[in-house]
Coordinates of C-alpha atoms and ligand atoms in Angstrom, one line a residue:
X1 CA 11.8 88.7 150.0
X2 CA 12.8 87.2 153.3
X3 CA 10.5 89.0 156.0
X4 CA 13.3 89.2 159.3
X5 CA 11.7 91.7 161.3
X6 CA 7.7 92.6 161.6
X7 CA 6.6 94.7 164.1
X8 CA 3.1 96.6 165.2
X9 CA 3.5 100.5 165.0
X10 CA 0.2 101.9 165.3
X11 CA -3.6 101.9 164.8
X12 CA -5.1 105.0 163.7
X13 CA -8.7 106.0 163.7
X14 CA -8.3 108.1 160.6
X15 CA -6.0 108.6 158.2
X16 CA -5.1 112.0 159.5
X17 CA -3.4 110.2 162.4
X18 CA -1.9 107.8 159.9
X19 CA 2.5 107.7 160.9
X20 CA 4.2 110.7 159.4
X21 CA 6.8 108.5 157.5
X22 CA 8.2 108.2 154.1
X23 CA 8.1 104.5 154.0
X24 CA 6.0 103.1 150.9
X25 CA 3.0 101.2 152.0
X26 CA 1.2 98.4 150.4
X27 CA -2.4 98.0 152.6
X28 CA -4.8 95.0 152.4
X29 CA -7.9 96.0 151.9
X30 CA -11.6 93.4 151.2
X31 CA -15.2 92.3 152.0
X32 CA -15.1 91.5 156.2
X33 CA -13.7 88.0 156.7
X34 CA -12.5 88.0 153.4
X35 CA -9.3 86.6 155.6
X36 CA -7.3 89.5 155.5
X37 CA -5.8 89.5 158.6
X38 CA -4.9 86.0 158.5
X39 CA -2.9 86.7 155.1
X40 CA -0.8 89.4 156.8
X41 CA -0.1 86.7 159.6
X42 CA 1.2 84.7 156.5
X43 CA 3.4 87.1 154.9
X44 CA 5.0 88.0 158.5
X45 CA 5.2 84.6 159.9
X46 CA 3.4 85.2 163.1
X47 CA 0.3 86.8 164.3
X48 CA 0.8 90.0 164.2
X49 CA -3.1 90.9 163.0
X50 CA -5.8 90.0 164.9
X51 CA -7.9 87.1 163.5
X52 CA -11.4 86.4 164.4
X53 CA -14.8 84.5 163.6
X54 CA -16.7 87.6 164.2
X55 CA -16.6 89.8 160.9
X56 CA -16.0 93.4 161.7
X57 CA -12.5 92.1 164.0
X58 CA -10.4 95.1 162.3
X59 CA -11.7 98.3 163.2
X60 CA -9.2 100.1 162.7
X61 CA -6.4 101.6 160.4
X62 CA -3.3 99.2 161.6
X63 CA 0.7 99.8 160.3
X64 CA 3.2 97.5 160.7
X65 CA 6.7 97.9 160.0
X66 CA 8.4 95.0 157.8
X67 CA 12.2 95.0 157.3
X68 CA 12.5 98.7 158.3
X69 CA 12.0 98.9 154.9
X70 CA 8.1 99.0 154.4
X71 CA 5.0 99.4 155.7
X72 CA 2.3 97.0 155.9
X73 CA -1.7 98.1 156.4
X74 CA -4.5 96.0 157.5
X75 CA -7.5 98.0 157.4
X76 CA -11.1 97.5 158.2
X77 CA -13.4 95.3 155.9
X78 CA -16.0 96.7 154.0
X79 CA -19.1 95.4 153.0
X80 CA -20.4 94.0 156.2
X81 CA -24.4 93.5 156.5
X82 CA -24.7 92.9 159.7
X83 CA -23.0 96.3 161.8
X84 CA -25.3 99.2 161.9
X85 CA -25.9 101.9 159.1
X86 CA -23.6 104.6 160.7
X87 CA -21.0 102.2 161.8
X88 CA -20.6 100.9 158.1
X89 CA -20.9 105.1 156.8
X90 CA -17.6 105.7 159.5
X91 CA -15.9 102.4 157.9
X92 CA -16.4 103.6 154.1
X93 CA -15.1 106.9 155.3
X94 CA -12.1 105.6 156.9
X95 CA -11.7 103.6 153.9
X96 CA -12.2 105.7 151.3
X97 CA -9.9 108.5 153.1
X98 CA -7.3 106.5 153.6
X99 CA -7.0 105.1 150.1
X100 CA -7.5 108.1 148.2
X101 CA -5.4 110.6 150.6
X102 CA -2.6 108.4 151.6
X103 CA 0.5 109.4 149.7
X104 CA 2.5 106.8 150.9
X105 CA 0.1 103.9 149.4
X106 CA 2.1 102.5 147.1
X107 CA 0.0 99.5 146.4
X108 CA -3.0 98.3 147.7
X109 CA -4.3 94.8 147.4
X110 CA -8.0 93.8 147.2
X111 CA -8.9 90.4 148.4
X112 CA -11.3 88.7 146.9
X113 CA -12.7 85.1 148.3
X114 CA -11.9 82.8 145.8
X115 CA -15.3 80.8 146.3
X116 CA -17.0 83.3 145.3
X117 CA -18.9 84.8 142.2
X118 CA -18.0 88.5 141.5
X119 CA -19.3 90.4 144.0
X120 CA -20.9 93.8 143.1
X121 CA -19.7 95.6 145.8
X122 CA -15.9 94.4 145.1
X123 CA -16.2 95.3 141.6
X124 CA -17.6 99.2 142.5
X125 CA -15.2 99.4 144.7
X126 CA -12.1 98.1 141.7
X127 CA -14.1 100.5 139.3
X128 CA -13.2 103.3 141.7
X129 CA -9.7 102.3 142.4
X130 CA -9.3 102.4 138.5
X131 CA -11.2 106.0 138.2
X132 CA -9.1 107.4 140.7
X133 CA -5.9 106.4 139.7
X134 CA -5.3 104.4 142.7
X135 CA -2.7 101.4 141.8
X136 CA -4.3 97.9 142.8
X137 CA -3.9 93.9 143.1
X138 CA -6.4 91.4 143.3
X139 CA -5.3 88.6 145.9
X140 CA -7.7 85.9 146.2
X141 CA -7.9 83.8 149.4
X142 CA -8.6 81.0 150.9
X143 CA -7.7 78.8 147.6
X144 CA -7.4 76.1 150.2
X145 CA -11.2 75.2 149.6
X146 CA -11.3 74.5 146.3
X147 CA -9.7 72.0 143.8
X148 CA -7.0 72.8 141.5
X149 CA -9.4 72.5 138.2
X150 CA -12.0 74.9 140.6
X151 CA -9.5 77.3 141.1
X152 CA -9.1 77.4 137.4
X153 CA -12.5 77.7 137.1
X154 CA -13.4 80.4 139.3
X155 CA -10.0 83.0 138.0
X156 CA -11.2 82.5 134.4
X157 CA -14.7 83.5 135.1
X158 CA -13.6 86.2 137.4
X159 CA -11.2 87.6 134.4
X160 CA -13.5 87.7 132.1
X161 CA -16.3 89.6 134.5
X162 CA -13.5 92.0 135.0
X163 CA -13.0 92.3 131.1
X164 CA -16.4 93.5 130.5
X165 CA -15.4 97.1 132.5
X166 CA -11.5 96.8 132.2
X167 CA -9.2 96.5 129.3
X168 CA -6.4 94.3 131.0
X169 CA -7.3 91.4 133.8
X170 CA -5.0 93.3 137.0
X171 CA -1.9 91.6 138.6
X172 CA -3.7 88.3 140.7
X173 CA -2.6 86.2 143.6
X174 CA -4.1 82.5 144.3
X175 CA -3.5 82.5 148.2
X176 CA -4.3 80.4 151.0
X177 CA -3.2 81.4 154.2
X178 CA -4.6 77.9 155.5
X179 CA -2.2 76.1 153.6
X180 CA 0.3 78.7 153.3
X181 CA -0.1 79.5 149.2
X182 CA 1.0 82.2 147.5
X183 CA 3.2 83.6 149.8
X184 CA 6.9 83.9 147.8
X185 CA 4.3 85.4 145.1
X186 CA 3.0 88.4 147.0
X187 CA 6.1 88.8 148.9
X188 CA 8.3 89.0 145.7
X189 CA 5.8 91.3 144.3
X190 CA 6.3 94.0 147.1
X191 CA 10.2 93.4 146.5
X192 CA 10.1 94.1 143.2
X193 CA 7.9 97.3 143.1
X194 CA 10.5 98.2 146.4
X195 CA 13.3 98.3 144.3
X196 CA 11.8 99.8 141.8
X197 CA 11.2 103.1 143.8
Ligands
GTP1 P1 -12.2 91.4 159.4 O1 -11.1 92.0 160.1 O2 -13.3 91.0 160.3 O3 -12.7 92.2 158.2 O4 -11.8 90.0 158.7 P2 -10.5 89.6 157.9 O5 -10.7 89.9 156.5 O6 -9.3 90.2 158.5 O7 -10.5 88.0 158.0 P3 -9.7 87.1 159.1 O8 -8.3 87.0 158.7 O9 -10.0 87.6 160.5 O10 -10.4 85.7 158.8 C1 -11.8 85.5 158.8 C2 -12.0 84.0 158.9 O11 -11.6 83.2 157.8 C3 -11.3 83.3 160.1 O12 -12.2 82.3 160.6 C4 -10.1 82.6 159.4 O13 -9.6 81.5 160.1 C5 -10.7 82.2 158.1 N1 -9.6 82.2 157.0 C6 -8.8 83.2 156.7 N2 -7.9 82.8 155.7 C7 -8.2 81.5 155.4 C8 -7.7 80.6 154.5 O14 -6.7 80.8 153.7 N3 -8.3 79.4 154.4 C9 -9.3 79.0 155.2 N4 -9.8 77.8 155.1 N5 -9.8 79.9 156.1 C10 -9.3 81.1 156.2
MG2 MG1 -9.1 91.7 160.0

């Protein structure tokens, strides 16, 4: 898919003020600083989400219209330490609500840092995904930082961590927005499950 038009709709503070719109919706969803902002700016060419050193940047529910054809989410991260208790509790509210009451989600993509060993609180959160019936891709980022044979490495050993709750590894994405990597993959992805609607 060739992205020719991306622009910013709206940010929503809930999903209640989410755009009333029957375009499907494929939302990017991780761990704070996981990079998922950048990504977006990958897929759409140009910085359309904000990027930042300071975890915690994306506060809000953000849609973007690709193509006229789709809409992309960025959403807040989760899993951040260092923001207050009630500020995280409001996050995994907004979260949560949006993912599970958002009829339009069509597919939402979990990124994962590649460096990384399995992280518990990415797993819970795939583990309720799966309960709930919510339909999901892992994308794992900044693959920029590690060598080809690490890379390897670290998708084998994430597979088989996945394996010991799920039957089937899901759909994966070795991205680096850095380096722009996996970007015809993700793209193609959202075309095919597009025309398949
Ligand atoms: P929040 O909105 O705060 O949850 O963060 P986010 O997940 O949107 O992450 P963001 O895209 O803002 O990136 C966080 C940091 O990681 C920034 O300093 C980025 O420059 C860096 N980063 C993002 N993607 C990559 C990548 O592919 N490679 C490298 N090397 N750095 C990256
Ligand atoms: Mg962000």
């Amino acid at each position: 898919m060739i992205i020719t038009k991306s622009e910013f709709l709206m940010s929503s503070s809930d999903v209640k003020g989410c755009p009333n719109s029957d375009l499907p919706e494929y939302a990017f969803i991780g761990r704070s600083n996981v990079g998922k902002s950048s990504l977006i700016n990958m897929l759409c060419q140009h910085n359309i989400a904000k990027v930042s050193g300071t975890p915690g940047k994306t506060q809000l529910i953000n849609h973007f219209v690709i193509n006229n054809e789709w809409h992309l989410v960025d959403l807040p991260g989760y899993g951040y330490a260092k923001v207050s208790k009630s500020i995280k509790d409001k996050f995994q509210h907004l979260i949560t609500d949006y993912v599970l009451m958002r009829e339009q989600l069509t597919c939402l993509f979990v990124l994962v840092d590649i460096r990384h060993e399995p992280q518990k609180i990415d797993m819970e959160f795939m583990q309720m995904l799966g309960e709930e019936g919510v339909p999901f891709s892992i994308i794992f980022t900044k693959a920029d930082k590690l060598k080809p044979a690490e890379i390897e490495a670290h998708t084998k050993r994430y597979t088989e961590k996945m394996l010991e709750e799920w039957e089937e590894m899901p759909r994966y994405f070795i991205t680096s927005s850095a380096k722009e990597i996996g970007k015809e993959e993700v793209l193609g992805y959202i075309e095919e499950i597009n025309s398949q609607l």
